[in-house]
Amino acid sequence: MTTTETIRYDFAAIEAKWQEKWLTDKTFKAGEDPSRQKYYVLEMFPYPSGRIHMGHVRNYSIGDVIARYKRMRGYNVLHPMGWDAFGLPAENAAIKHNTHPATWTYENIDYMRGQLQRMGFSYDWDRELATCSPDYYRWEQLVFTRMYEKGLVYRKLTTVNWCESCQTVLANEQVIDACCWRCDNAVQAKDMHGWFFKITDYAEELLADCDRLTGWPEKVLTMQRNWIGKSVGAEIDFQVAGSDEKITIFTTRPDTIFGATFMSIAPEHPLVEKLASGTGHEAEVFEFVQRTRNLKKRKKQDEELEKEGVFTGGYCVNPFTGSKIPVYAANFVLMEYGTGAVMAVPAHDQRDFEFAKKYHLPIELVVDRPGAPLDPATMQEAYVEPGVLVNSGRFDAMASEEAKKAVTEHAAREGFGQSRTTFRLRDWGISRQRFWGAPIPMIYCQKCGVQPVPEKDLPVTLPTDCAPDGSGKSPLPQLESFYKTTCPACGEEARRETDTMDTFVESSWYFARYACPDAGDQVLDRSRVDHWLPVDQYIGGIEHAILHLLYARFFTKVLRDLGYLTAAEPFANLLTQGMVIKDGAKMSKSKGNVVDPNTLIERYGADTTRLFSLFAAPPEKDLEWSDQGVEGASRFLNRVFRLVQAHADLFDGSPAGVPDSIDGPGRALHRKIHQTIRKVSFDMENDFHFNTAISAVMELVNALSSATAEEAREQVEPAVLREGIEAVLLLLYPMVPHIVAELWTVTGHRQSLDGAVWPEFDPEAAREDEITIVLQVNGKLRGRLQVAAGTGEEEVKKLALADENVVRFMEGKTARKVIVVPNKLVNVVV
RNA sequence: GCGAGAGUGGCGGAACUGGUAGACGCACUGGACUUAGGAUCCAGCCCACUUUGGUGGAUGGGGGUUCGACUCCCCCCUCUCGCACCA
């Protein structure tokens, strides 16, 4: 470079130019093309909160690299973008600004779309969708009614978090330390009717199919498996002493049933009162039930409740031993899981053990430890491992596994039990007493009961002439023009459901709608959906590992069973990107450590912003923000720009093509070029480790810039320089498309880079002629040896033993063993 | 408590199936060019000793397998995330 003034490229002009071209040309429009293999890459769509944040930048940069790379590899790529547009923030903003949630939402969408376009992401904008549009949710409502017809939707009474002063149900996330997040009043438990999706019908399949999701991180699959929480065991009926009632328990350890010395039931168990009545324990039991109920509600996540219980006064009979055992109400028994009643086996369950110690209840050993027999009198903790049955009548001497089966079979035969599988997974409650959500398409008729809205009457649209008023209540139950309707069965006056759906419903199927966003007369256009689904690569934050991903899997199976699509799973491969961290914490407004992408784009441009977010860490790990790191990324792009400019004349007409017979520096550079292509291609294909891919390109740029342009021409064949520069541009294109597209025209290419093909490396060119052999004596590095590639083992060994460093460190001793690793090292053991 | 993952220079991070630990970048130091440099270029940059040629040590700690361990095995420590009384 002869000028003293350093060129900095005009990223603003360049980026604007290419972005406009991409939009007007619809460069990234995707259509079904049977001649090419499809590739569907999708990033989790954003909530239109107002502006994009660094997490979006990272997420969408990763996705865009994959999309552009796959296009270069010849795939027919679908890369859509849309908006998860229903939700509470829009209601709050509407109240604050005295407007309609739709106004705020659509304004945000417009702004954020502009931001995404300013980042140069290669979306097919013709497929853009917003879930708050009736064009979207009408199909969701139709699916809802189809699910209802199929028995996958039901209504039931449940306990919800209720804020009296706000007159609304709160989501669990909106309850902070048992108080309302908005008004800080204590939250109450209230029984309300709500609609539920029967996700539990799919528990078994959702669990089993985890094994088929080989492209998902093990961590996510583990979380899903745990969430589904399958337990195999048995249900056994215990007769209540002196009554016709029986208490059914669930256990995973039927082999320990002879050791049940008491029973624990949930304080909310329907039989608690009955058991206590007439025993003199009523007052005590009532007091305990009230106290634990209040305590439970107030319990914070992290504090552990002390195990506590009270004797109900009642007894039940162990059907296997015939003995009468006391029934306790205990605060650690959950009504929601199993049957709300547990047989207590202190010898083989730690909780029961502690409980028995506290209340002086008998401990009976029924499963003994093989090889080291136990004594219940001296046991310090429960023995929970499998073992051999003792004190168990006819089941004695059986191994635990065998006994589980035998006990269950016996109970089934005698009619007081059966094998049973339970799941931790609960049905999905989707009713929200909110305004800004998709209306639940159901109608209540006095005469005919609950009726789904017929397909011809869909969509049930949200009114545009009213909005939340700040009272905290949804206006819908008071809005006659909305709720007043007629029964589709009898035609009489009827009332519409005024609850809306959980916003997770919209995000459970949007990936399918992207395949046919224009399908105006049906939920999904099956042939197009089947063409594109499953998503080949899904990318998003780990925070959605359970809810969104589980719901999406569930919905896909439901849509399959309703005949809308064929895929059993929505996402073949999942990449969970790490968080963007600054000063050791996740970027957040409350911590004041946010970096606004806009300032970066203005100062450095989209390419630098993209490059930094890709280079600073591998995608799956957290990314520590560094202002200096951004400078480094910017510096690198400027170097690339100057490098290409300095060699621009190389591309004037002279044909490319590296001669076969080069050697010296030209050969070395040629080799480096092909080694770089090999390395970058490998990184793109394996786990998307863009950070190492970028570092490899940086090395190549360093090699190409190691001499001034003039010197380089003297040392290296122009064709090799040209090959190197083109390789740099092609390899960088998916990550920093604007600057590369611009430089590609500088290098005389008429055709746009957007249709360019990923370079292939030539193994012959990448091969090393000379190899450095590491010389070790007793495993310690003692020297290096340059040999021609392909030198025989014996020859290398001979050279190594003759090496002066090796000889020196052998100190005259003879080699006991010589290990030769071909093309790598020689280790002499003395 | 259970489950998953991770501990490597001042920092972010490299290191393929065990084979030169620290690629690449940042920061830092020195120099060049300069009215100036926060631009650019060149050089240095794990630690300790050193006769400046090297030598020794080092991937959370301890042990083991191996000719050879960041990598494999065992024990321990720390951190992050998830589920947390699931019977």
GROMACS .gro file of C-alpha atoms (C1' of nucleotides) in nm, chain A residues 6 219 222-223 231 250-253 305 307 332-334 337 342 351 424 615-616 618 622 628 632 635 639 642 691-692 695 698-699 702 774 776 780 782 784 809 817 819 821 824-825 827 829, chain B residues 2-8 11-17 19-21 23-27 33-34 37-42 53-57 66-68 80-87:
model
   92
    6THR     CA    1  -0.587   0.408   0.488
  219LYS     CA    2  -2.947  -3.188   2.698
  222THR     CA    3  -3.310  -3.516   2.862
  223MET     CA    4  -3.511  -3.215   2.971
  231SER     CA    5  -4.316  -4.394   3.573
  250PHE     CA    6  -4.976  -4.562   4.293
  251THR     CA    7  -4.633  -4.712   4.342
  252THR     CA    8  -4.329  -4.788   4.132
  253ARG     CA    9  -4.218  -5.035   4.396
  305LEU     CA   10  -4.082  -2.775   5.312
  307LYS     CA   11  -4.186  -3.313   5.605
  332PHE     CA   12  -4.524  -3.389   5.077
  333VAL     CA   13  -4.786  -3.594   4.899
  334LEU     CA   14  -4.905  -3.429   4.579
  337TYR     CA   15  -4.950  -3.685   4.080
  342VAL     CA   16  -4.892  -4.324   4.872
  351ARG     CA   17  -3.908  -3.978   5.275
  424ARG     CA   18  -4.555  -3.613   3.512
  615PHE     CA   19  -1.663  -1.529   1.554
  616ALA     CA   20  -1.668  -1.463   1.929
  618PRO     CA   21  -1.922  -2.133   1.888
  622ASP     CA   22  -2.272  -1.824   2.560
  628GLN     CA   23  -1.291  -0.446   2.126
  632GLY     CA   24  -1.132  -0.658   1.550
  635ARG     CA   25  -1.053  -0.436   1.111
  639ARG     CA   26  -0.820  -0.571   0.549
  642ARG     CA   27  -0.796  -0.345   0.085
  691ASN     CA   28  -1.569  -1.927   1.484
  692THR     CA   29  -1.303  -2.169   1.366
  695SER     CA   30  -1.021  -1.803   1.194
  698MET     CA   31  -0.823  -1.506   0.860
  699GLU     CA   32  -0.515  -1.722   0.829
  702ASN     CA   33  -0.283  -1.323   0.647
  774VAL     CA   34   0.807  -3.453   1.571
  776GLN     CA   35   1.049  -3.733   2.101
  780LYS     CA   36   0.942  -3.535   2.546
  782ARG     CA   37   1.341  -3.307   2.139
  784ARG     CA   38   1.179  -3.181   1.444
  809PHE     CA   39   1.903  -3.685   2.476
  817LYS     CA   40   1.152  -4.917   2.170
  819ILE     CA   41   0.738  -4.574   1.805
  821VAL     CA   42   0.346  -4.268   1.387
  824LYS     CA   43   0.337  -3.746   1.265
  825LEU     CA   44   0.615  -3.836   1.506
  827ASN     CA   45   0.917  -4.144   1.994
  829VAL     CA   46   1.207  -4.490   2.444
  832C      C1'   47  -3.148  -3.607   4.066
  833G      C1'   48  -3.016  -3.503   3.553
  834A      C1'   49  -2.712  -3.246   3.178
  835G      C1'   50  -2.288  -2.958   3.056
  836A      C1'   51  -1.835  -2.702   3.152
  837G      C1'   52  -1.332  -2.584   3.405
  838U      C1'   53  -0.703  -2.448   2.895
  841C      C1'   54  -0.956  -1.207   2.789
  842G      C1'   55  -1.287  -1.472   2.394
  843G      C1'   56  -1.151  -1.917   2.236
  844A      C1'   57  -0.822  -2.343   1.917
  845A      C1'   58  -0.628  -2.850   1.941
  846C      C1'   59  -0.939  -3.422   1.380
  847U      C1'   60  -1.017  -4.100   1.575
  849G      C1'   61   0.065  -3.777   1.901
  850U      C1'   62   0.441  -3.029   1.855
  851A      C1'   63  -0.093  -2.738   2.406
  853A      C1'   64  -0.451  -2.165   1.613
  854C      C1'   65  -0.740  -1.712   1.519
  855G      C1'   66  -0.886  -1.269   1.747
  856C      C1'   67  -0.872  -0.911   2.154
  857A      C1'   68  -0.574  -0.664   2.514
  863C      C1'   69   0.529   0.558   0.891
  864U      C1'   70   0.352   1.031   1.071
  867G      C1'   71  -0.253   0.838   1.554
  868G      C1'   72  -0.766   0.562   1.863
  869A      C1'   73  -0.563   0.437   1.120
  870U      C1'   74  -0.201   0.109   0.894
  871C      C1'   75   0.246  -0.196   0.885
  872C      C1'   76   0.657  -0.489   1.143
  883G      C1'   77   2.160  -2.191   2.287
  884G      C1'   78   1.827  -2.369   2.566
  885U      C1'   79   1.621  -2.625   3.027
  886G      C1'   80   1.217  -2.723   3.345
  887G      C1'   81   0.696  -2.662   3.456
  896U      C1'   82  -0.014  -4.563   2.790
  897C      C1'   83   0.604  -4.505   2.463
  898G      C1'   84   0.291  -4.064   2.483
  910U      C1'   85  -2.355  -2.297   3.482
  911C      C1'   86  -2.826  -2.479   3.332
  912G      C1'   87  -3.268  -2.782   3.396
  913C      C1'   88  -3.611  -3.059   3.732
  914A      C1'   89  -3.690  -3.034   4.217
  915C      C1'   90  -4.089  -3.386   4.787
  916C      C1'   91  -4.307  -3.764   4.113
  917A      C1'   92  -4.432  -4.218   4.548
   0.00000   0.00000   0.00000
